[in-house]
Short mmCIF file of C-alpha atoms in Angstrom, two decimals:
data_model
loop_
_atom_site.label_atom_id
_atom_site.label_comp_id
_atom_site.label_asym_id
_atom_site.label_seq_id
_atom_site.Cartn_x
_atom_site.Cartn_y
_atom_site.Cartn_z
CA MET P 1 -10.28 -11.40 15.71
CA CYS P 2 -9.89 -9.70 12.36
CA GLU P 3 -11.35 -6.10 13.22
CA GLN P 4 -8.80 -6.72 16.19
CA MET P 5 -6.09 -7.68 13.53
CA GLN P 6 -7.32 -4.73 11.46
CA LEU P 7 -7.37 -1.90 14.34
CA GLY P 8 -3.87 -2.90 15.09
CA ILE P 9 -2.59 -2.59 11.21
CA LYS P 10 -4.59 1.55 10.35
CA THR P 11 -3.32 1.79 14.04
CA ARG P 12 0.28 1.74 12.83
CA MET P 13 -0.87 3.53 9.54
CA ALA P 14 -1.05 6.79 11.72
CA PRO P 15 -0.29 9.99 9.41
CA ASP P 16 2.91 10.85 11.66
CA ASN P 17 4.41 6.77 11.62
CA THR P 18 7.60 7.63 8.65
CA ALA P 19 7.88 4.59 7.72
CA TRP P 20 3.68 3.87 6.45
CA SER P 21 3.62 7.03 4.85
CA GLY P 22 6.60 7.11 3.03
CA PHE P 23 5.57 3.34 1.55
CA PHE P 24 2.24 5.13 0.13
CA ASP P 25 4.10 7.98 -0.88
CA VAL P 26 6.17 5.98 -3.54
CA ALA P 27 4.26 2.92 -3.92
CA GLY P 28 1.19 5.70 -4.77
CA ILE P 29 -1.77 3.84 -2.33
CA THR P 30 -3.46 5.23 0.70
CA ALA P 31 -4.03 3.71 4.22
CA GLU P 32 -7.47 3.10 3.53
CA ASP P 33 -6.55 1.11 -0.07
CA VAL P 34 -4.42 -1.07 2.49
CA THR P 35 -7.13 -1.50 5.18
CA ASN P 36 -9.73 -2.25 2.69
CA TYR P 37 -7.02 -5.37 1.45
CA LEU P 38 -6.87 -6.95 4.50
CA ARG P 39 -10.48 -6.82 5.12
CA ASN P 40 -11.09 -8.42 2.54
CA TRP P 41 -7.68 -11.05 2.65
CA HIS P 42 -9.83 -11.22 6.33
CA ARG P 43 -13.23 -11.30 5.35
CA ARG P 44 -13.44 -15.29 3.88
CA TYR P 45 -12.73 -16.69 6.95
CA SER P 46 -15.45 -14.87 8.27
CA GLN P 47 -18.01 -15.86 6.45
CA LEU P 48 -16.92 -19.74 7.38
CA ASP P 49 -19.97 -21.21 9.32
CA SER P 50 -19.65 -21.99 12.66
CA SER P 51 -18.96 -25.48 12.15
CA HIS P 52 -15.89 -25.58 10.43
CA PHE P 53 -14.38 -24.05 13.66
CA ASN P 54 -15.43 -27.46 15.61
CA GLU P 55 -11.28 -29.42 14.84
CA ASP P 56 -8.50 -27.59 15.93
CA SER P 57 -6.82 -27.83 13.52
CA ALA P 58 -9.36 -25.34 11.86
CA LEU P 59 -9.71 -23.25 13.91
CA GLY P 60 -6.03 -22.85 14.70
CA GLY P 61 -5.10 -22.75 10.66
CA VAL P 62 -7.26 -20.07 10.07
CA ILE P 63 -6.20 -18.13 13.13
CA ALA P 64 -2.73 -18.77 11.99
CA GLU P 65 -4.28 -17.56 8.59
CA VAL P 66 -5.59 -14.35 10.23
CA VAL P 67 -1.91 -13.65 11.63
CA LEU P 68 -0.20 -13.82 8.70
CA ALA P 69 -2.13 -11.49 6.66
CA SER P 70 -1.40 -8.99 9.81
CA THR P 71 2.02 -9.66 9.79
CA SER P 72 2.17 -9.46 6.24
CA VAL P 73 0.43 -6.11 5.85
CA GLY P 74 2.18 -5.11 9.09
CA MET P 75 5.73 -5.03 7.12
CA TRP P 76 4.98 -4.04 4.45
CA PRO P 77 7.07 -0.04 4.57
CA GLU P 78 9.71 -2.21 6.42
CA ARG P 79 10.21 -4.89 3.72
CA PHE P 80 9.23 -2.84 0.68
CA GLN P 81 12.38 -0.13 1.93
CA LEU P 82 15.06 -3.26 1.65
CA LEU P 83 14.05 -3.35 -1.56
CA ARG P 84 13.72 -0.15 -2.86
CA GLN P 85 18.05 -0.56 -1.93
CA LYS P 86 17.99 -3.53 -4.69
CA MET P 87 15.71 -1.77 -6.91
CA GLU P 88 14.37 1.67 -8.43
CA PRO P 89 10.59 1.73 -7.40
CA SER P 90 9.70 3.25 -10.86
CA ALA P 91 10.96 0.00 -11.96
CA MET P 92 8.57 -2.09 -9.24
CA LEU P 93 5.45 -0.38 -9.25
CA GLY P 94 5.08 0.51 -12.98
CA ALA P 95 6.26 -2.66 -15.22
CA GLU P 96 4.59 -5.23 -16.73
CA GLU P 97 7.30 -7.75 -16.48
CA LEU P 98 9.02 -8.21 -13.31
CA VAL P 99 12.21 -10.14 -12.18
CA LEU P 100 13.10 -10.19 -9.27
CA GLU P 101 15.77 -12.68 -8.55
CA ARG P 102 17.08 -14.36 -5.53
CA LYS P 103 19.57 -11.17 -4.03
CA MET P 104 15.90 -9.60 -4.17
CA ALA P 105 12.82 -11.58 -2.89
CA HIS P 106 14.74 -14.47 -1.32
CA GLY P 107 13.77 -13.56 2.59
CA ASN P 108 11.48 -10.88 1.22
CA GLY P 109 7.98 -12.50 0.63
CA ALA P 110 6.07 -9.21 2.06
CA ALA P 111 8.09 -6.29 0.10
CA VAL P 112 6.75 -9.00 -3.00
CA ALA P 113 3.15 -8.47 -1.80
CA ALA P 114 3.54 -4.75 -1.08
CA VAL P 115 5.14 -4.64 -5.08
CA LEU P 116 1.93 -7.10 -6.29
CA PHE P 117 -0.52 -4.95 -4.65
CA ALA P 118 0.83 -1.88 -5.71
CA ASN P 119 1.42 -2.41 -9.31
CA LYS P 120 -1.39 -2.41 -10.43
CA LYS P 121 0.29 -2.81 -14.07
CA LEU P 122 1.73 -6.18 -13.63
CA VAL P 123 1.44 -9.10 -15.96
CA LYS P 124 4.64 -11.37 -15.36
CA LEU P 125 6.25 -11.30 -12.07
CA ASP P 126 9.03 -13.48 -12.35
CA LEU P 127 10.76 -15.76 -8.84
CA LYS P 128 12.84 -18.35 -10.08
CA GLY P 129 15.66 -19.25 -7.61
CA ALA P 130 13.87 -16.81 -4.34
CA GLU P 131 13.14 -19.68 -2.11
CA LEU P 132 10.24 -17.69 -0.91
CA THR P 133 9.19 -19.84 2.47
CA THR P 134 5.51 -21.11 2.53
CA GLU P 135 4.23 -18.17 4.48
CA GLU P 136 6.15 -16.17 2.05
CA VAL P 137 4.04 -17.73 -0.58
CA VAL P 138 0.58 -17.01 0.59
CA MET P 139 1.66 -13.37 1.07
CA VAL P 140 2.32 -13.48 -2.75
CA ALA P 141 -0.27 -15.13 -3.87
CA ALA P 142 -2.94 -13.05 -1.44
CA ALA P 143 -1.47 -9.76 -2.81
CA ALA P 144 -1.94 -11.27 -6.71
CA ALA P 145 -5.02 -12.32 -5.92
#
């Protein structure tokens, strides 16, 4: 299942996809960077002992996490573009400290995750009042790891 999700994202990142190519140009990352990120996120689940999946809740949790990982990454270009309308990319991608107020981050966890992944200088991220959903917090945490 992990491989299928990775293949789906890899297919969407084809060079003729203007949303992805634009994201790569602005963020300074490559399709290979994103593929490796997603592979590493999925790796923790593919390394679990098979007995872990004997219970439905454990299996369902892993499936939900794998789908969330792929969904998050799949939304990066679109959600990053929405965030770009509110803040200059250089302010997001080159900053050591970044404050994303409620109006910028609310409902935009995938974009926050994309910024975290692309910004290698970031030391402090302030999301006060962002009201991120549980899924968005997982997206952001995975990108920060």
